[in-house]
Tab-separated table of C-alpha atoms in Angstrom:
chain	number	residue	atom	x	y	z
A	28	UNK	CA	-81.233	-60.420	-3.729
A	29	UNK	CA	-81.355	-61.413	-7.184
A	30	UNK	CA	-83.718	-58.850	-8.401
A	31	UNK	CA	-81.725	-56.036	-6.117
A	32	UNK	CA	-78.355	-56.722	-8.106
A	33	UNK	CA	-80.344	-56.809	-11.682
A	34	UNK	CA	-81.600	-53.257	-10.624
A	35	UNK	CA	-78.463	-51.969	-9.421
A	36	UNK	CA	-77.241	-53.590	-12.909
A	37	UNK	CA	-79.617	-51.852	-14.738
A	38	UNK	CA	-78.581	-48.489	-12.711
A	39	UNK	CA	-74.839	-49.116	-13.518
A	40	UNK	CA	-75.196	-49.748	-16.995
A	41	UNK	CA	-77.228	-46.307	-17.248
A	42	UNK	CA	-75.255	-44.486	-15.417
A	43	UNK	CA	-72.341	-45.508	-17.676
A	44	UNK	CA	-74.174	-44.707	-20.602
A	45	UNK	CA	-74.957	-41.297	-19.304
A	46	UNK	CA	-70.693	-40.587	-18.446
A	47	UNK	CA	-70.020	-42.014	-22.060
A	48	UNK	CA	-72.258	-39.046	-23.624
A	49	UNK	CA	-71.008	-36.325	-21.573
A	50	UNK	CA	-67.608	-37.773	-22.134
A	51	UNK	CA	-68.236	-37.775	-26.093
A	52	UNK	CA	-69.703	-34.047	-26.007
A	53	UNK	CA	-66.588	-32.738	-23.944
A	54	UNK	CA	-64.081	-34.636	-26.104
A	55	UNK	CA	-65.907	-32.669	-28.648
A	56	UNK	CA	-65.825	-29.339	-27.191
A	57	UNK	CA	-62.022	-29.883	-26.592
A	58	UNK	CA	-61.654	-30.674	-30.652
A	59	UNK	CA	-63.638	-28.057	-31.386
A	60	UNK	CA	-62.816	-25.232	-28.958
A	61	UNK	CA	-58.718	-26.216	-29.668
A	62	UNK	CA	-59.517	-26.095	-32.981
A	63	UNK	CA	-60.853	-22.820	-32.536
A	64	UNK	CA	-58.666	-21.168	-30.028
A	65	UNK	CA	-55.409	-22.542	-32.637
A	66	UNK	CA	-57.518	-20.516	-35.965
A	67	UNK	CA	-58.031	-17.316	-33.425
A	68	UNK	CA	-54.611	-17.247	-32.457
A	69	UNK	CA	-52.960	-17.832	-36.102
A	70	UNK	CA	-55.536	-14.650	-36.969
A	71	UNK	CA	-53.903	-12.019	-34.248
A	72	UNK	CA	-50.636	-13.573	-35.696
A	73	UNK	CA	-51.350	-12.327	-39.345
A	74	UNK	CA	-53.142	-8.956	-37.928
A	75	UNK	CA	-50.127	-8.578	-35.994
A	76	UNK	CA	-48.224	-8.745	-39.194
A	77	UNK	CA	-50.531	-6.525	-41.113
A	78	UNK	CA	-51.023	-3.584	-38.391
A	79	UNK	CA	-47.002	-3.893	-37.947
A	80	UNK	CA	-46.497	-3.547	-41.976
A	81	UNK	CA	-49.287	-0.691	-41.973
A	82	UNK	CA	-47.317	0.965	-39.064
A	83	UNK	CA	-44.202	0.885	-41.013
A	84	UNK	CA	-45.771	2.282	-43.997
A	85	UNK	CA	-47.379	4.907	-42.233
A	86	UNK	CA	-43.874	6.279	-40.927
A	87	UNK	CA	-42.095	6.021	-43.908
A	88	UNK	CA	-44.817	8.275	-45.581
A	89	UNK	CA	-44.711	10.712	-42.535
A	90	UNK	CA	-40.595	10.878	-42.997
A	91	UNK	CA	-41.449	11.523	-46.418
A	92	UNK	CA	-43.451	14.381	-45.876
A	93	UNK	CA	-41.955	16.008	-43.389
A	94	UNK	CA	-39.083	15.740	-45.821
A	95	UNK	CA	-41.527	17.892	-48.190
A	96	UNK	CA	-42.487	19.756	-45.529
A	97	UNK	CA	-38.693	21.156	-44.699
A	98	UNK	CA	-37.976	21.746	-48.529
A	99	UNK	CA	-41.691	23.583	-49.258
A	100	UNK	CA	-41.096	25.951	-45.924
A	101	UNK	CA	-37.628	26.699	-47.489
A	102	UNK	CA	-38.984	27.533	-50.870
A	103	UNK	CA	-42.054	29.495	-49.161
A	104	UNK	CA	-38.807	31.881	-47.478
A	105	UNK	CA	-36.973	31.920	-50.536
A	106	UNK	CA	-39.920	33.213	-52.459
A	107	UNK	CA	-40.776	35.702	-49.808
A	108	UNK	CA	-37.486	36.951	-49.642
A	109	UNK	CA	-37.430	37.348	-53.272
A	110	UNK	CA	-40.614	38.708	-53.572
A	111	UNK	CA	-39.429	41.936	-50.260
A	112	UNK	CA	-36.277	42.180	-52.916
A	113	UNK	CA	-38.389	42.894	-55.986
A	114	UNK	CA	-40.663	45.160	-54.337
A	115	UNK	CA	-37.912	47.138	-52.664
A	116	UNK	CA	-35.989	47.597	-56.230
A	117	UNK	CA	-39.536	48.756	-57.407
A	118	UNK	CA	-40.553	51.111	-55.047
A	119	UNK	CA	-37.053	52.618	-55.921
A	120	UNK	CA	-37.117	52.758	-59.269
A	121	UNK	CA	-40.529	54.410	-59.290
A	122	UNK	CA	-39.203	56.647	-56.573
A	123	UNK	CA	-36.123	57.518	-58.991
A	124	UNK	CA	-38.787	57.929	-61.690
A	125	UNK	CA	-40.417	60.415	-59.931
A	126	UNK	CA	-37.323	62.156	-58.929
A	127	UNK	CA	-36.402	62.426	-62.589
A	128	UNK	CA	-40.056	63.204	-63.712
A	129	UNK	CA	-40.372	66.137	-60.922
A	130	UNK	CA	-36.936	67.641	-62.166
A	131	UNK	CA	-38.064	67.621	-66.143
């Protein structure tokens, strides 16, 4: 009987050692992988912040050139319609010139 409990002593006493280890290497994980999880999640906070700043930027500057845009079509007509004006006073003062030319 004696020898049975010193066995089952011996069995207990491993067995506890065995649940203290995997006890120490999950209390580790859950340091670790906490630890981890907090530094990934801080990360998508700031690239949050970042891709929210860039998206900001990036419609400001497309206001902006739209902006350009409107005021660079408008100059574009303007210069057209100058440019139809100009060649309609010179295709009538050559065809007066040629008027006057044929008559002398």
């Amino acid at each position: 009987v004696v020898t049975l409990l010193q066995k089952m002593q011996t069995q207990v006493t491993e067995e506890g050692k065995a649940e203290a280890k995997l006890f120490d290497q999950f209390m580790c994980y859950c340091q670790t992988g906490g630890k981890t999880l907090q530094a990934s999640i801080q990360e998508a906070k700031d690239k949050i912040e970042a891709d929210t700043a860039s998206v900001k930027e990036a419609s400001e500057l497309k206001a902006q050139l739209e902006s350009d845009l409107k005021k660079h079509k408008a100059a574009r007509d303007d210069a057209k319609e100058t440019m139809a004006e100009a060649k309609a006073l010179r295709e009538k003062e050559a065809s007066a010139f040629s008027k006057s030319k044929a008559e002398s």
